[in-house]
PDB file of C-alpha atoms in Angstrom:
ATOM      1  CA  MET A 566      11.422 -24.861  10.551  1.00 78.00           C
ATOM      2  CA  SER A 567      10.281 -25.286   6.975  1.00 92.00           C
ATOM      3  CA  LEU A 568       6.956 -24.567   5.417  1.00 96.00           C
ATOM      4  CA  ASP A 569       4.164 -27.038   6.169  1.00 96.00           C
ATOM      5  CA  ALA A 570       4.367 -29.765   3.524  1.00 97.00           C
ATOM      6  CA  ALA A 571       0.641 -29.715   2.737  1.00 96.00           C
ATOM      7  CA  LEU A 572       0.799 -25.981   2.147  1.00 97.00           C
ATOM      8  CA  ALA A 573       3.973 -26.240   0.108  1.00 97.00           C
ATOM      9  CA  ALA A 574       2.260 -28.813  -2.115  1.00 97.00           C
ATOM     10  CA  ARG A 575      -0.534 -26.372  -2.875  1.00 97.00           C
ATOM     11  CA  LEU A 576       1.719 -23.540  -4.064  1.00 98.00           C
ATOM     12  CA  LYS A 577       2.174 -22.995  -7.762  1.00 97.00           C
ATOM     13  CA  ARG A 578       5.459 -21.201  -8.286  1.00 95.00           C
ATOM     14  CA  THR A 579       7.019 -19.360 -11.178  1.00 91.00           C
ATOM     15  CA  ALA A 580      10.001 -20.893 -12.928  1.00 86.00           C
ATOM     16  CA  ASP A 581      12.081 -19.018 -10.310  1.00 89.00           C
ATOM     17  CA  GLY A 582      10.295 -20.795  -7.450  1.00 94.00           C
ATOM     18  CA  LEU A 583       8.445 -17.684  -6.388  1.00 96.00           C
ATOM     19  CA  VAL A 584       4.852 -16.663  -5.699  1.00 97.00           C
ATOM     20  CA  PRO A 585       3.689 -13.054  -6.077  1.00 98.00           C
ATOM     21  CA  ALA A 586       2.356 -11.514  -2.869  1.00 98.00           C
ATOM     22  CA  VAL A 587      -0.110  -8.636  -3.070  1.00 98.00           C
ATOM     23  CA  VAL A 588       0.370  -6.473  -0.004  1.00 98.00           C
ATOM     24  CA  GLN A 589      -2.617  -4.561   1.300  1.00 98.00           C
ATOM     25  CA  GLN A 590      -3.085  -2.222   4.248  1.00 98.00           C
ATOM     26  CA  HIS A 591      -5.442  -4.209   6.469  1.00 98.00           C
ATOM     27  CA  ASP A 592      -7.817  -1.438   7.469  1.00 98.00           C
ATOM     28  CA  THR A 593      -7.910   1.058   4.586  1.00 98.00           C
ATOM     29  CA  GLY A 594      -7.667  -1.527   1.808  1.00 98.00           C
ATOM     30  CA  GLU A 595      -4.870   0.360   0.011  1.00 98.00           C
ATOM     31  CA  VAL A 596      -2.781  -1.873  -2.236  1.00 98.00           C
ATOM     32  CA  LEU A 597       0.716  -1.000  -1.034  1.00 98.00           C
ATOM     33  CA  MET A 598       3.075  -3.057  -3.225  1.00 98.00           C
ATOM     34  CA  LEU A 599       3.709  -6.426  -4.780  1.00 98.00           C
ATOM     35  CA  GLY A 600       6.473  -8.612  -3.376  1.00 98.00           C
ATOM     36  CA  TRP A 601       7.732 -12.086  -4.167  1.00 97.00           C
ATOM     37  CA  MET A 602       8.001 -15.017  -1.763  1.00 98.00           C
ATOM     38  CA  ASP A 603       9.639 -18.379  -1.917  1.00 97.00           C
ATOM     39  CA  ASP A 604       8.671 -21.076   0.585  1.00 98.00           C
ATOM     40  CA  GLU A 605      11.115 -19.787   3.188  1.00 98.00           C
ATOM     41  CA  ALA A 606       9.906 -16.182   2.903  1.00 98.00           C
ATOM     42  CA  LEU A 607       6.299 -17.355   3.287  1.00 98.00           C
ATOM     43  CA  GLN A 608       7.216 -19.465   6.295  1.00 98.00           C
ATOM     44  CA  ARG A 609       8.944 -16.466   7.909  1.00 98.00           C
ATOM     45  CA  THR A 610       5.990 -14.229   7.103  1.00 98.00           C
ATOM     46  CA  LEU A 611       3.580 -16.691   8.697  1.00 98.00           C
ATOM     47  CA  THR A 612       5.648 -17.226  11.827  1.00 98.00           C
ATOM     48  CA  THR A 613       7.492 -13.991  12.616  1.00 98.00           C
ATOM     49  CA  GLY A 614       4.737 -11.415  12.147  1.00 97.00           C
ATOM     50  CA  ARG A 615       7.007  -9.424   9.820  1.00 98.00           C
ATOM     51  CA  ALA A 616       6.413  -9.456   6.078  1.00 98.00           C
ATOM     52  CA  THR A 617       9.421 -11.085   4.437  1.00 98.00           C
ATOM     53  CA  TYR A 618      10.146 -11.279   0.724  1.00 98.00           C
ATOM     54  CA  TRP A 619      12.659 -12.651  -1.687  1.00 97.00           C
ATOM     55  CA  SER A 620      14.399  -9.790  -3.463  1.00 95.00           C
ATOM     56  CA  ARG A 621      14.779 -10.751  -7.102  1.00 91.00           C
ATOM     57  CA  SER A 622      17.196  -7.879  -7.737  1.00 90.00           C
ATOM     58  CA  ARG A 623      19.454  -8.564  -4.746  1.00 94.00           C
ATOM     59  CA  SER A 624      18.874 -12.338  -4.509  1.00 96.00           C
ATOM     60  CA  GLU A 625      18.371 -12.244  -0.761  1.00 97.00           C
ATOM     61  CA  TYR A 626      15.649 -12.309   1.855  1.00 98.00           C
ATOM     62  CA  TRP A 627      14.274  -8.937   2.652  1.00 96.00           C
ATOM     63  CA  VAL A 628      12.458  -8.234   5.918  1.00 98.00           C
ATOM     64  CA  LYS A 629      10.430  -5.168   5.040  1.00 98.00           C
ATOM     65  CA  GLY A 630      11.477  -2.294   7.277  1.00 97.00           C
ATOM     66  CA  ASP A 631      14.805  -3.715   8.468  1.00 96.00           C
ATOM     67  CA  THR A 632      16.644  -1.006   6.535  1.00 94.00           C
ATOM     68  CA  SER A 633      13.994   1.696   6.137  1.00 95.00           C
ATOM     69  CA  GLY A 634      12.169   1.305   9.438  1.00 97.00           C
ATOM     70  CA  HIS A 635       8.976   1.000   7.394  1.00 98.00           C
ATOM     71  CA  VAL A 636       7.916  -2.260   8.970  1.00 98.00           C
ATOM     72  CA  GLN A 637       4.958  -4.311   7.763  1.00 98.00           C
ATOM     73  CA  TRP A 638       3.223  -6.085  10.647  1.00 98.00           C
ATOM     74  CA  VAL A 639       1.384  -9.120   9.297  1.00 98.00           C
ATOM     75  CA  LYS A 640      -2.329  -9.280  10.104  1.00 98.00           C
ATOM     76  CA  GLU A 641      -3.638 -11.892   7.671  1.00 98.00           C
ATOM     77  CA  VAL A 642      -2.348 -14.104   4.844  1.00 98.00           C
ATOM     78  CA  ARG A 643      -4.498 -15.678   2.137  1.00 98.00           C
ATOM     79  CA  LEU A 644      -3.809 -17.963  -0.814  1.00 98.00           C
ATOM     80  CA  ASP A 645      -5.840 -17.606  -3.984  1.00 98.00           C
ATOM     81  CA  CYS A 646      -8.009 -20.230  -5.695  1.00 97.00           C
ATOM     82  CA  ASP A 647      -5.218 -21.373  -8.007  1.00 95.00           C
ATOM     83  CA  GLY A 648      -2.508 -21.473  -5.332  1.00 97.00           C
ATOM     84  CA  ASP A 649      -0.369 -19.064  -7.300  1.00 96.00           C
ATOM     85  CA  THR A 650      -0.878 -15.717  -5.553  1.00 98.00           C
ATOM     86  CA  LEU A 651      -0.724 -14.602  -1.937  1.00 98.00           C
ATOM     87  CA  LEU A 652      -2.615 -11.727  -0.346  1.00 98.00           C
ATOM     88  CA  VAL A 653      -0.831 -10.347   2.698  1.00 98.00           C
ATOM     89  CA  LYS A 654      -2.727  -7.885   4.829  1.00 98.00           C
ATOM     90  CA  VAL A 655      -0.432  -5.772   6.949  1.00 98.00           C
ATOM     91  CA  ASP A 656      -0.199  -2.762   9.140  1.00 98.00           C
ATOM     92  CA  GLN A 657       2.301  -0.593   7.272  1.00 98.00           C
ATOM     93  CA  GLU A 658       4.456   1.811   9.275  1.00 98.00           C
ATOM     94  CA  GLY A 659       5.155   4.907   7.198  1.00 97.00           C
ATOM     95  CA  ALA A 660       5.785   4.584   3.488  1.00 98.00           C
ATOM     96  CA  ALA A 661       5.533   1.258   1.719  1.00 98.00           C
ATOM     97  CA  CYS A 662       7.450   2.578  -1.296  1.00 98.00           C
ATOM     98  CA  HIS A 663      11.208   3.171  -1.407  1.00 95.00           C
ATOM     99  CA  THR A 664      10.462   6.519  -3.063  1.00 97.00           C
ATOM    100  CA  GLY A 665       8.778   7.717   0.118  1.00 97.00           C
ATOM    101  CA  ASP A 666       5.285   7.415  -1.298  1.00 98.00           C
ATOM    102  CA  ARG A 667       2.698   5.657   0.815  1.00 98.00           C
ATOM    103  CA  THR A 668       2.146   3.022  -1.879  1.00 98.00           C
ATOM    104  CA  CYS A 669       4.182   1.918  -4.892  1.00 98.00           C
ATOM    105  CA  PHE A 670       1.236   2.830  -7.117  1.00 98.00           C
ATOM    106  CA  ASP A 671       0.852   6.493  -6.116  1.00 98.00           C
ATOM    107  CA  ALA A 672       3.038   8.146  -8.726  1.00 97.00           C
ATOM    108  CA  ASP A 673       2.041   6.766 -12.095  1.00 97.00           C
ATOM    109  CA  ARG A 674      -1.574   6.731 -13.222  1.00 98.00           C
ATOM    110  CA  LEU A 675      -2.004   5.433 -16.785  1.00 98.00           C
ATOM    111  CA  LEU A 676      -5.776   5.770 -16.940  1.00 97.00           C
TER     112      LEU A 676
ATOM    113  CA  MET B 330      -3.114   0.083 -32.405  1.00 78.00           C
ATOM    114  CA  SER B 331      -0.165  -0.923 -30.296  1.00 92.00           C
ATOM    115  CA  LEU B 332       0.853   0.203 -26.847  1.00 96.00           C
ATOM    116  CA  ASP B 333       2.402   3.657 -26.581  1.00 96.00           C
ATOM    117  CA  ALA B 334       6.160   3.257 -27.117  1.00 96.00           C
ATOM    118  CA  ALA B 335       7.126   5.386 -24.126  1.00 96.00           C
ATOM    119  CA  LEU B 336       4.897   3.303 -21.862  1.00 97.00           C
ATOM    120  CA  ALA B 337       6.120   0.043 -23.385  1.00 97.00           C
ATOM    121  CA  ALA B 338       9.692   1.145 -22.660  1.00 97.00           C
ATOM    122  CA  ARG B 339       8.864   1.585 -18.968  1.00 97.00           C
ATOM    123  CA  LEU B 340       7.429  -1.890 -18.450  1.00 98.00           C
ATOM    124  CA  LYS B 341       9.618  -4.544 -16.868  1.00 97.00           C
ATOM    125  CA  ARG B 342       8.304  -7.922 -17.933  1.00 95.00           C
ATOM    126  CA  THR B 343       8.870 -11.467 -16.698  1.00 91.00           C
ATOM    127  CA  ALA B 344      10.802 -13.862 -18.942  1.00 86.00           C
ATOM    128  CA  ASP B 345       7.408 -14.661 -20.494  1.00 89.00           C
ATOM    129  CA  GLY B 346       6.861 -11.015 -21.473  1.00 94.00           C
ATOM    130  CA  LEU B 347       4.167 -10.512 -18.872  1.00 96.00           C
ATOM    131  CA  VAL B 348       3.412  -8.053 -16.079  1.00 97.00           C
ATOM    132  CA  PRO B 349       1.276  -9.036 -13.067  1.00 98.00           C
ATOM    133  CA  ALA B 350      -1.885  -6.990 -12.660  1.00 98.00           C
ATOM    134  CA  VAL B 351      -3.442  -6.638  -9.227  1.00 98.00           C
ATOM    135  CA  VAL B 352      -7.182  -6.197  -9.678  1.00 98.00           C
ATOM    136  CA  GLN B 353      -9.077  -4.217  -7.068  1.00 98.00           C
ATOM    137  CA  GLN B 354     -12.725  -3.260  -6.714  1.00 98.00           C
ATOM    138  CA  HIS B 355     -12.587   0.504  -7.149  1.00 98.00           C
ATOM    139  CA  ASP B 356     -14.960   1.512  -4.363  1.00 98.00           C
ATOM    140  CA  THR B 357     -14.663  -1.137  -1.646  1.00 98.00           C
ATOM    141  CA  GLY B 358     -10.913  -1.748  -2.037  1.00 98.00           C
ATOM    142  CA  GLU B 359     -11.335  -5.540  -2.154  1.00 98.00           C
ATOM    143  CA  VAL B 360      -8.445  -7.287  -3.901  1.00 98.00           C
ATOM    144  CA  LEU B 361     -10.321  -9.429  -6.412  1.00 98.00           C
ATOM    145  CA  MET B 362      -7.634 -11.417  -8.255  1.00 98.00           C
ATOM    146  CA  LEU B 363      -4.255 -11.268  -9.916  1.00 98.00           C
ATOM    147  CA  GLY B 364      -4.053 -11.439 -13.713  1.00 98.00           C
ATOM    148  CA  TRP B 365      -1.225 -11.207 -16.226  1.00 97.00           C
ATOM    149  CA  MET B 366      -0.916  -8.781 -19.090  1.00 98.00           C
ATOM    150  CA  ASP B 367       1.353  -8.512 -22.067  1.00 97.00           C
ATOM    151  CA  ASP B 368       1.586  -5.239 -23.999  1.00 98.00           C
ATOM    152  CA  GLU B 369      -1.448  -6.040 -26.117  1.00 98.00           C
ATOM    153  CA  ALA B 370      -3.628  -6.953 -23.117  1.00 98.00           C
ATOM    154  CA  LEU B 371      -2.627  -3.706 -21.418  1.00 98.00           C
ATOM    155  CA  GLN B 372      -3.385  -1.729 -24.543  1.00 98.00           C
ATOM    156  CA  ARG B 373      -6.826  -3.363 -24.790  1.00 98.00           C
ATOM    157  CA  THR B 374      -7.457  -2.712 -21.085  1.00 98.00           C
ATOM    158  CA  LEU B 375      -6.556   0.947 -21.453  1.00 98.00           C
ATOM    159  CA  THR B 376      -8.649   1.495 -24.584  1.00 98.00           C
ATOM    160  CA  THR B 377     -11.695  -0.778 -24.424  1.00 98.00           C
ATOM    161  CA  GLY B 378     -12.839  -0.254 -20.848  1.00 97.00           C
ATOM    162  CA  ARG B 379     -12.842  -4.025 -20.311  1.00 98.00           C
ATOM    163  CA  ALA B 380     -10.114  -5.700 -18.251  1.00 98.00           C
ATOM    164  CA  THR B 381      -8.223  -8.013 -20.580  1.00 98.00           C
ATOM    165  CA  TYR B 382      -5.556 -10.522 -19.580  1.00 98.00           C
ATOM    166  CA  TRP B 383      -3.214 -13.045 -21.071  1.00 97.00           C
ATOM    167  CA  SER B 384      -4.168 -16.515 -19.924  1.00 95.00           C
ATOM    168  CA  ARG B 385      -0.994 -18.400 -19.131  1.00 91.00           C
ATOM    169  CA  SER B 386      -2.844 -21.732 -18.955  1.00 90.00           C
ATOM    170  CA  ARG B 387      -4.751 -21.308 -22.230  1.00 94.00           C
ATOM    171  CA  SER B 388      -2.197 -19.096 -24.041  1.00 96.00           C
ATOM    172  CA  GLU B 389      -4.840 -16.693 -25.256  1.00 97.00           C
ATOM    173  CA  TYR B 390      -6.279 -13.284 -24.512  1.00 98.00           C
ATOM    174  CA  TRP B 391      -9.047 -13.370 -22.011  1.00 96.00           C
ATOM    175  CA  VAL B 392     -11.596 -10.574 -21.770  1.00 98.00           C
ATOM    176  CA  LYS B 393     -12.900 -10.991 -18.245  1.00 98.00           C
ATOM    177  CA  GLY B 394     -16.604 -11.718 -18.338  1.00 97.00           C
ATOM    178  CA  ASP B 395     -16.887 -12.800 -21.991  1.00 96.00           C
ATOM    179  CA  THR B 396     -17.628 -16.337 -20.921  1.00 94.00           C
ATOM    180  CA  SER B 397     -18.908 -15.898 -17.361  1.00 95.00           C
ATOM    181  CA  GLY B 398     -20.726 -12.584 -17.726  1.00 97.00           C
ATOM    182  CA  HIS B 399     -18.695 -11.375 -14.790  1.00 98.00           C
ATOM    183  CA  VAL B 400     -17.369  -8.288 -16.545  1.00 98.00           C
ATOM    184  CA  GLN B 401     -14.721  -5.989 -15.095  1.00 98.00           C
ATOM    185  CA  TRP B 402     -15.300  -2.377 -16.126  1.00 98.00           C
ATOM    186  CA  VAL B 403     -11.996  -0.534 -15.924  1.00 98.00           C
ATOM    187  CA  LYS B 404     -11.984   2.587 -13.756  1.00 98.00           C
ATOM    188  CA  GLU B 405      -8.297   3.280 -13.254  1.00 98.00           C
ATOM    189  CA  VAL B 406      -4.919   1.782 -14.163  1.00 98.00           C
ATOM    190  CA  ARG B 407      -1.639   2.464 -12.371  1.00 98.00           C
ATOM    191  CA  LEU B 408       1.948   1.324 -12.841  1.00 98.00           C
ATOM    192  CA  ASP B 409       4.181   0.813  -9.845  1.00 98.00           C
ATOM    193  CA  CYS B 410       7.480   2.546  -9.054  1.00 97.00           C
ATOM    194  CA  ASP B 411       9.560  -0.229 -10.653  1.00 95.00           C
ATOM    195  CA  GLY B 412       7.432  -0.563 -13.768  1.00 97.00           C
ATOM    196  CA  ASP B 413       6.871  -4.223 -13.052  1.00 96.00           C
ATOM    197  CA  THR B 414       3.354  -4.372 -11.571  1.00 98.00           C
ATOM    198  CA  LEU B 415       0.008  -2.941 -12.638  1.00 98.00           C
ATOM    199  CA  LEU B 416      -2.894  -1.981 -10.392  1.00 98.00           C
ATOM    200  CA  VAL B 417      -6.224  -2.144 -12.196  1.00 98.00           C
ATOM    201  CA  LYS B 418      -9.222  -0.694 -10.388  1.00 98.00           C
ATOM    202  CA  VAL B 419     -12.470  -2.051 -11.769  1.00 98.00           C
ATOM    203  CA  ASP B 420     -16.152  -2.295 -11.178  1.00 98.00           C
ATOM    204  CA  GLN B 421     -16.653  -6.051 -10.900  1.00 98.00           C
ATOM    205  CA  GLU B 422     -19.995  -7.485 -11.957  1.00 98.00           C
ATOM    206  CA  GLY B 423     -20.808 -10.521  -9.827  1.00 97.00           C
ATOM    207  CA  ALA B 424     -18.073 -12.907  -8.802  1.00 98.00           C
ATOM    208  CA  ALA B 425     -14.456 -12.267  -9.713  1.00 98.00           C
ATOM    209  CA  CYS B 426     -13.472 -15.884  -9.027  1.00 98.00           C
ATOM    210  CA  HIS B 427     -14.270 -18.826 -11.265  1.00 95.00           C
ATOM    211  CA  THR B 428     -15.367 -20.719  -8.129  1.00 97.00           C
ATOM    212  CA  GLY B 429     -18.246 -18.279  -7.682  1.00 97.00           C
ATOM    213  CA  ASP B 430     -16.592 -16.496  -4.775  1.00 98.00           C
ATOM    214  CA  ARG B 431     -16.525 -12.735  -4.854  1.00 98.00           C
ATOM    215  CA  THR B 432     -12.726 -12.680  -4.786  1.00 98.00           C
ATOM    216  CA  CYS B 433     -10.077 -15.304  -5.515  1.00 98.00           C
ATOM    217  CA  PHE B 434      -8.815 -14.899  -1.933  1.00 98.00           C
ATOM    218  CA  ASP B 435     -12.034 -15.682  -0.085  1.00 98.00           C
ATOM    219  CA  ALA B 436     -11.594 -19.413   0.443  1.00 97.00           C
ATOM    220  CA  ASP B 437      -8.157 -20.002   1.831  1.00 97.00           C
ATOM    221  CA  ARG B 438      -6.890 -18.088   4.858  1.00 98.00           C
ATOM    222  CA  LEU B 439      -3.434 -19.228   5.986  1.00 98.00           C
ATOM    223  CA  LEU B 440      -3.105 -16.819   8.894  1.00 97.00           C
TER     224      LEU B 440
END
């Protein structure tokens, strides 16, 4: 099943056909990571309950946790006012970051 | 003054030379918006205390609040594990969204 046509028409994509997805822990408000979704990844995220991204480096769909076990259970999905950014609220099992950190922003504070 | 060379070397930019910046209210954890920064916008954000973006639609720097009065005072800036996303924690005066909503994600819940 493909993404609802009315929703697809509202998305503003990058030249690569992607929309950035800000991923936030639903209860603590931690920003966990930023992923990228095409229409298919968004459709899967909306319908399977598992956050699913398009991996720009591997050029494949990536169901968060399938390899690491660090599953993201989808609680809420929002589209921003311009239709060009998604906010995905999840329940993150374990570490969101491939480094083992809870979030991808833990290690490197610039200011 | 330009961006520190060691920091500039760590940034991974889109084809447009930009890095997405997730903007979060520092105390409540609300995700307010997503902006885009080039090296100069990041340098200004780090040194002026005012969140500054590159407007892709207007092709100009955009100091949040200069027109609207809805200033973002920068509290913290972080770079993610891949060097391709910034997290900017701010104290947002008034509405972050040009629609008057507190955040750009208030209006449109998909799930």
